[in-house]
PDB file of C-alpha atoms in Angstrom:
ATOM      1  CA  MET A  19      89.718 134.111  29.668  1.00 36.00           C
ATOM      2  CA  ALA A  20      92.469 135.364  31.988  1.00 47.00           C
ATOM      3  CA  VAL A  21      91.824 137.433  35.103  1.00 45.00           C
ATOM      4  CA  HIS A  22      93.147 140.595  33.402  1.00 60.00           C
ATOM      5  CA  ASP A  23      90.950 140.055  30.336  1.00 68.00           C
ATOM      6  CA  ALA A  24      87.879 140.173  32.609  1.00 77.00           C
ATOM      7  CA  TYR A  25      89.037 143.495  34.064  1.00 78.00           C
ATOM      8  CA  PHE A  26      89.153 145.065  30.596  1.00 80.00           C
ATOM      9  CA  ALA A  27      85.868 143.481  29.362  1.00 85.00           C
ATOM     10  CA  PRO A  28      83.353 146.273  30.323  1.00 88.00           C
ATOM     11  CA  GLU A  29      82.685 149.185  27.948  1.00 91.00           C
ATOM     12  CA  VAL A  30      83.810 151.698  30.624  1.00 91.00           C
ATOM     13  CA  ILE A  31      86.887 150.676  32.593  1.00 89.00           C
ATOM     14  CA  ALA A  32      87.943 152.194  35.928  1.00 90.00           C
ATOM     15  CA  CYS A  33      91.541 153.174  36.545  1.00 88.00           C
ATOM     16  CA  ARG A  34      93.071 150.850  39.145  1.00 84.00           C
ATOM     17  CA  ASP A  35      94.158 153.769  41.311  1.00 85.00           C
ATOM     18  CA  GLY A  36      90.606 155.174  41.340  1.00 86.00           C
ATOM     19  CA  SER A  37      91.636 158.393  39.567  1.00 84.00           C
ATOM     20  CA  GLY A  38      88.935 158.038  36.913  1.00 88.00           C
ATOM     21  CA  SER A  39      87.680 155.847  34.126  1.00 89.00           C
ATOM     22  CA  PHE A  40      87.980 155.542  30.370  1.00 90.00           C
ATOM     23  CA  PRO A  41      85.962 153.998  27.533  1.00 91.00           C
ATOM     24  CA  LYS A  42      87.135 150.677  26.146  1.00 89.00           C
ATOM     25  CA  SER A  43      87.904 152.434  22.833  1.00 90.00           C
ATOM     26  CA  ARG A  44      90.778 154.271  24.577  1.00 89.00           C
ATOM     27  CA  LEU A  45      92.421 151.049  25.772  1.00 87.00           C
ATOM     28  CA  ASN A  46      95.975 150.871  24.339  1.00 84.00           C
ATOM     29  CA  ASN A  47      95.500 153.993  22.200  1.00 87.00           C
ATOM     30  CA  GLY A  48      98.998 155.321  22.956  1.00 83.00           C
ATOM     31  CA  TYR A  49      97.770 158.119  25.249  1.00 85.00           C
ATOM     32  CA  CYS A  50      97.922 157.843  29.032  1.00 85.00           C
ATOM     33  CA  ASP A  51      94.402 158.491  30.429  1.00 85.00           C
ATOM     34  CA  CYS A  52      95.037 157.021  33.909  1.00 86.00           C
ATOM     35  CA  ALA A  53      97.871 158.232  36.125  1.00 81.00           C
ATOM     36  CA  ASP A  54      98.776 154.646  37.002  1.00 82.00           C
ATOM     37  CA  GLY A  55      98.798 153.527  33.350  1.00 82.00           C
ATOM     38  CA  THR A  56      95.828 151.156  33.678  1.00 82.00           C
ATOM     39  CA  ASP A  57      94.540 152.160  30.230  1.00 85.00           C
ATOM     40  CA  GLU A  58      97.837 151.386  28.467  1.00 82.00           C
ATOM     41  CA  PRO A  59      98.812 147.818  29.437  1.00 79.00           C
ATOM     42  CA  GLY A  60      99.802 147.061  25.842  1.00 76.00           C
ATOM     43  CA  THR A  61     101.891 150.176  25.085  1.00 78.00           C
ATOM     44  CA  SER A  62     104.704 152.172  26.654  1.00 73.00           C
ATOM     45  CA  ALA A  63     102.690 155.433  26.716  1.00 78.00           C
ATOM     46  CA  CYS A  64     102.619 155.839  30.516  1.00 80.00           C
ATOM     47  CA  PRO A  65     105.987 156.275  32.267  1.00 74.00           C
ATOM     48  CA  GLU A  66     104.762 154.639  35.479  1.00 74.00           C
ATOM     49  CA  GLY A  67     102.673 152.124  33.576  1.00 76.00           C
ATOM     50  CA  ARG A  68     102.946 148.393  33.244  1.00 79.00           C
ATOM     51  CA  PHE A  69     102.865 146.355  30.055  1.00 81.00           C
ATOM     52  CA  TYR A  70     100.760 143.193  30.136  1.00 82.00           C
ATOM     53  CA  CYS A  71     102.499 140.116  28.727  1.00 86.00           C
ATOM     54  CA  ARG A  72      99.907 137.494  27.846  1.00 84.00           C
ATOM     55  CA  ASN A  73     102.598 134.814  27.571  1.00 84.00           C
ATOM     56  CA  ILE A  74     100.222 132.305  25.992  1.00 80.00           C
ATOM     57  CA  GLY A  75     101.342 128.863  27.125  1.00 78.00           C
ATOM     58  CA  ASP A  76     102.981 130.324  30.221  1.00 84.00           C
ATOM     59  CA  THR A  77     102.077 132.588  33.157  1.00 85.00           C
ATOM     60  CA  PRO A  78     100.888 136.088  32.177  1.00 86.00           C
ATOM     61  CA  ARG A  79     102.743 138.921  33.863  1.00 85.00           C
ATOM     62  CA  PHE A  80     103.306 142.671  33.884  1.00 84.00           C
ATOM     63  CA  VAL A  81     106.604 144.363  33.039  1.00 86.00           C
ATOM     64  CA  PHE A  82     107.467 148.052  33.357  1.00 83.00           C
ATOM     65  CA  SER A  83     106.513 150.121  30.315  1.00 80.00           C
ATOM     66  CA  SER A  84     110.071 151.409  30.174  1.00 78.00           C
ATOM     67  CA  VAL A  85     111.246 148.007  28.912  1.00 84.00           C
ATOM     68  CA  VAL A  86     108.775 147.916  26.017  1.00 84.00           C
ATOM     69  CA  ASN A  87     110.443 148.204  22.593  1.00 84.00           C
ATOM     70  CA  ASP A  88     113.937 148.349  24.117  1.00 86.00           C
ATOM     71  CA  LYS A  89     115.250 145.579  21.802  1.00 87.00           C
ATOM     72  CA  ILE A  90     115.339 143.080  24.687  1.00 89.00           C
ATOM     73  CA  CYS A  91     112.663 140.388  24.824  1.00 88.00           C
ATOM     74  CA  ASP A  92     111.137 140.612  28.305  1.00 88.00           C
ATOM     75  CA  CYS A  93     107.898 138.721  27.591  1.00 89.00           C
ATOM     76  CA  CYS A  94     108.381 135.071  26.686  1.00 88.00           C
ATOM     77  CA  ASP A  95     105.989 135.534  23.757  1.00 87.00           C
ATOM     78  CA  GLY A  96     107.932 138.594  22.522  1.00 87.00           C
ATOM     79  CA  SER A  97     104.866 140.854  22.638  1.00 85.00           C
ATOM     80  CA  ASP A  98     106.807 143.672  24.337  1.00 86.00           C
ATOM     81  CA  GLU A  99     108.906 144.252  21.203  1.00 87.00           C
ATOM     82  CA  TYR A 100     106.128 145.012  18.730  1.00 83.00           C
ATOM     83  CA  GLU A 101     107.748 148.199  17.305  1.00 82.00           C
ATOM     84  CA  SER A 102     111.441 147.686  18.060  1.00 83.00           C
ATOM     85  CA  GLY A 103     112.324 146.072  14.738  1.00 85.00           C
ATOM     86  CA  ILE A 104     113.500 142.810  16.266  1.00 86.00           C
ATOM     87  CA  ARG A 105     111.699 139.488  16.189  1.00 86.00           C
ATOM     88  CA  CYS A 106     111.538 137.679  19.501  1.00 87.00           C
ATOM     89  CA  PRO A 107     110.970 133.927  19.352  1.00 86.00           C
ATOM     90  CA  ASN A 108     108.165 132.545  21.490  1.00 85.00           C
ATOM     91  CA  THR A 109     109.960 130.926  24.425  1.00 85.00           C
ATOM     92  CA  CYS A 110     106.879 130.403  26.587  1.00 84.00           C
ATOM     93  CA  ARG A 111     106.927 126.996  28.242  1.00 78.00           C
ATOM     94  CA  ASN A 112     104.100 124.719  27.287  1.00 64.00           C
ATOM     95  CA  GLY A 113     103.509 121.124  28.354  1.00 44.00           C
ATOM     96  CA  LYS A 114     102.809 120.163  24.726  1.00 45.00           C
ATOM     97  CA  ASP A 115     106.356 121.039  23.666  1.00 44.00           C
ATOM     98  CA  VAL A 116     107.727 117.621  24.619  1.00 39.00           C
ATOM     99  CA  THR A 117     107.327 115.173  21.743  1.00 42.00           C
ATOM    100  CA  LYS A 118     108.003 111.459  21.510  1.00 41.00           C
ATOM    101  CA  SER A 119     111.029 110.460  19.475  1.00 43.00           C
ATOM    102  CA  ASP A 120     111.330 107.369  17.288  1.00 47.00           C
ATOM    103  CA  ASP A 121     113.311 105.433  19.894  1.00 48.00           C
ATOM    104  CA  GLY A 122     110.517 105.783  22.467  1.00 46.00           C
ATOM    105  CA  GLY A 123     112.153 108.494  24.553  1.00 43.00           C
ATOM    106  CA  SER A 124     110.980 112.067  24.817  1.00 38.00           C
ATOM    107  CA  LYS A 125     112.575 114.797  22.734  1.00 40.00           C
ATOM    108  CA  LEU A 126     112.517 118.527  23.378  1.00 38.00           C
ATOM    109  CA  SER A 127     111.616 121.022  20.705  1.00 41.00           C
ATOM    110  CA  VAL A 128     114.286 123.618  19.858  1.00 40.00           C
ATOM    111  CA  ALA A 129     112.405 126.604  21.268  1.00 40.00           C
ATOM    112  CA  HIS A 130     111.206 125.052  24.534  1.00 41.00           C
ATOM    113  CA  LEU A 131     112.764 123.165  27.413  1.00 41.00           C
ATOM    114  CA  ASP A 132     111.222 120.948  30.067  1.00 42.00           C
ATOM    115  CA  ASP A 133     111.616 121.173  33.859  1.00 41.00           C
ATOM    116  CA  ARG A 134     114.853 119.151  33.935  1.00 39.00           C
ATOM    117  CA  ASP A 135     116.801 121.755  31.990  1.00 42.00           C
ATOM    118  CA  VAL A 136     118.332 124.741  33.703  1.00 40.00           C
ATOM    119  CA  PHE A 137     118.380 127.192  30.802  1.00 44.00           C
ATOM    120  CA  SER A 138     115.488 128.175  28.581  1.00 49.00           C
ATOM    121  CA  SER A 139     116.022 129.435  25.060  1.00 48.00           C
ATOM    122  CA  LYS A 140     115.384 132.974  26.363  1.00 49.00           C
ATOM    123  CA  HIS A 141     118.509 132.578  28.495  1.00 54.00           C
ATOM    124  CA  THR A 142     120.332 131.295  25.425  1.00 56.00           C
ATOM    125  CA  LEU A 143     119.243 134.392  23.514  1.00 55.00           C
ATOM    126  CA  ASP A 144     120.415 136.597  26.395  1.00 66.00           C
ATOM    127  CA  ILE A 145     123.786 134.830  26.428  1.00 73.00           C
ATOM    128  CA  ASP A 146     124.126 135.276  22.651  1.00 68.00           C
ATOM    129  CA  ASP A 147     123.304 138.961  23.072  1.00 69.00           C
ATOM    130  CA  LEU A 148     125.935 139.293  25.818  1.00 74.00           C
ATOM    131  CA  ILE A 149     128.518 137.557  23.623  1.00 78.00           C
ATOM    132  CA  GLN A 150     127.817 140.049  20.836  1.00 76.00           C
ATOM    133  CA  LYS A 151     128.167 142.949  23.278  1.00 78.00           C
ATOM    134  CA  LEU A 152     131.469 141.532  24.579  1.00 82.00           C
ATOM    135  CA  ARG A 153     132.781 141.267  21.023  1.00 83.00           C
ATOM    136  CA  GLY A 154     131.859 144.892  20.486  1.00 82.00           C
ATOM    137  CA  LEU A 155     133.595 145.901  23.711  1.00 86.00           C
ATOM    138  CA  ARG A 156     136.678 143.914  22.726  1.00 89.00           C
ATOM    139  CA  MET A 157     136.786 145.746  19.392  1.00 88.00           C
ATOM    140  CA  ALA A 158     136.433 149.092  21.182  1.00 89.00           C
ATOM    141  CA  ALA A 159     139.276 148.158  23.542  1.00 91.00           C
ATOM    142  CA  VAL A 160     141.529 147.216  20.607  1.00 92.00           C
ATOM    143  CA  ILE A 161     140.765 150.519  18.889  1.00 93.00           C
ATOM    144  CA  GLU A 162     141.488 152.459  22.083  1.00 94.00           C
ATOM    145  CA  LEU A 163     144.753 150.577  22.556  1.00 94.00           C
ATOM    146  CA  GLY A 164     145.712 151.412  18.965  1.00 94.00           C
ATOM    147  CA  LEU A 165     144.994 155.081  19.576  1.00 94.00           C
ATOM    148  CA  VAL A 166     147.111 155.072  22.744  1.00 95.00           C
ATOM    149  CA  VAL A 167     150.015 153.499  20.846  1.00 96.00           C
ATOM    150  CA  CYS A 168     149.669 156.131  18.104  1.00 95.00           C
ATOM    151  CA  VAL A 169     149.678 158.980  20.655  1.00 95.00           C
ATOM    152  CA  ILE A 170     152.784 157.571  22.332  1.00 95.00           C
ATOM    153  CA  ALA A 171     154.530 157.210  18.949  1.00 95.00           C
ATOM    154  CA  VAL A 172     153.706 160.821  18.039  1.00 95.00           C
ATOM    155  CA  CYS A 173     155.030 162.025  21.417  1.00 94.00           C
ATOM    156  CA  PHE A 174     158.318 160.146  20.932  1.00 93.00           C
ATOM    157  CA  ALA A 175     158.686 161.422  17.364  1.00 93.00           C
ATOM    158  CA  ARG A 176     158.080 164.993  18.521  1.00 93.00           C
ATOM    159  CA  ARG A 177     160.622 164.626  21.323  1.00 92.00           C
ATOM    160  CA  ARG A 178     163.190 163.198  18.917  1.00 92.00           C
ATOM    161  CA  THR A 179     162.643 166.110  16.517  1.00 91.00           C
ATOM    162  CA  ARG A 180     163.173 168.629  19.321  1.00 90.00           C
ATOM    163  CA  THR A 181     166.329 166.859  20.419  1.00 89.00           C
ATOM    164  CA  ARG A 182     167.717 166.943  16.881  1.00 89.00           C
ATOM    165  CA  LYS A 183     166.931 170.670  16.604  1.00 87.00           C
ATOM    166  CA  ARG A 184     168.750 171.363  19.857  1.00 86.00           C
ATOM    167  CA  HIS A 185     171.817 169.392  18.731  1.00 85.00           C
ATOM    168  CA  TYR A 186     171.810 171.223  15.395  1.00 84.00           C
ATOM    169  CA  ILE A 187     171.576 174.621  17.098  1.00 83.00           C
ATOM    170  CA  LEU A 188     174.293 173.759  19.627  1.00 82.00           C
ATOM    171  CA  GLN A 189     176.617 172.477  16.911  1.00 82.00           C
ATOM    172  CA  HIS A 190     176.172 175.590  14.769  1.00 77.00           C
ATOM    173  CA  LYS A 191     176.515 177.779  17.838  1.00 75.00           C
ATOM    174  CA  LYS A 192     179.941 176.229  18.539  1.00 74.00           C
ATOM    175  CA  GLU A 193     181.002 177.025  14.976  1.00 74.00           C
ATOM    176  CA  LEU A 194     179.686 180.599  15.183  1.00 71.00           C
ATOM    177  CA  VAL A 195     181.319 181.527  18.510  1.00 69.00           C
ATOM    178  CA  PRO A 196     184.953 181.430  17.194  1.00 70.00           C
ATOM    179  CA  ALA A 197     183.903 183.358  14.091  1.00 67.00           C
ATOM    180  CA  LEU A 198     182.233 186.025  16.220  1.00 65.00           C
ATOM    181  CA  ARG A 199     185.285 186.313  18.459  1.00 67.00           C
ATOM    182  CA  SER A 200     187.516 186.951  15.498  1.00 67.00           C
ATOM    183  CA  VAL A 201     185.129 189.650  14.296  1.00 64.00           C
ATOM    184  CA  CYS A 202     184.897 191.143  17.767  1.00 62.00           C
ATOM    185  CA  CYS A 203     188.675 191.456  18.033  1.00 58.00           C
ATOM    186  CA  PHE A 204     188.871 193.773  15.047  1.00 55.00           C
ATOM    187  CA  LEU A 205     186.241 196.095  16.371  1.00 49.00           C
ATOM    188  CA  PRO A 206     187.628 199.310  17.849  1.00 49.00           C
TER     189      PRO A 206
END
């Protein structure tokens, strides 16, 4: 049993900040009973609260409640994304994840890495997520560039139309001036 499990074992649990207590039945009920969020370590109900990641096979830890169900796996066991609609793989490191291969050497499982490796599969997932975001940004940049080109083309077309109108008016004006002079000469 972990240290935090012992804290939540009694039937009546005290808030860590001393502001009160709550019955065990209200633990993780989605309503913030303690100002510090002690009663909601498994939900994002309390804005200043902390979410407890059990991280079985790794070190348990707390993360801010604001990162719970944000579609980013913050706990290595994925427990912080229980209602986000995404499935986080368990990337907790465990000494039993190294298996012996047929040639006598050790072989790493796909989801876990040993101490010699720099990146864990969680980092790989983060990199894949960043690549997807960059692709989306690239698409947005291409669309924006296309819109800029279209706006410039419309501006040039409008300017060309105005220029043609001016030339048309000036040309007809030159034809009308001699006609008007001949009419003006006959006026008394």
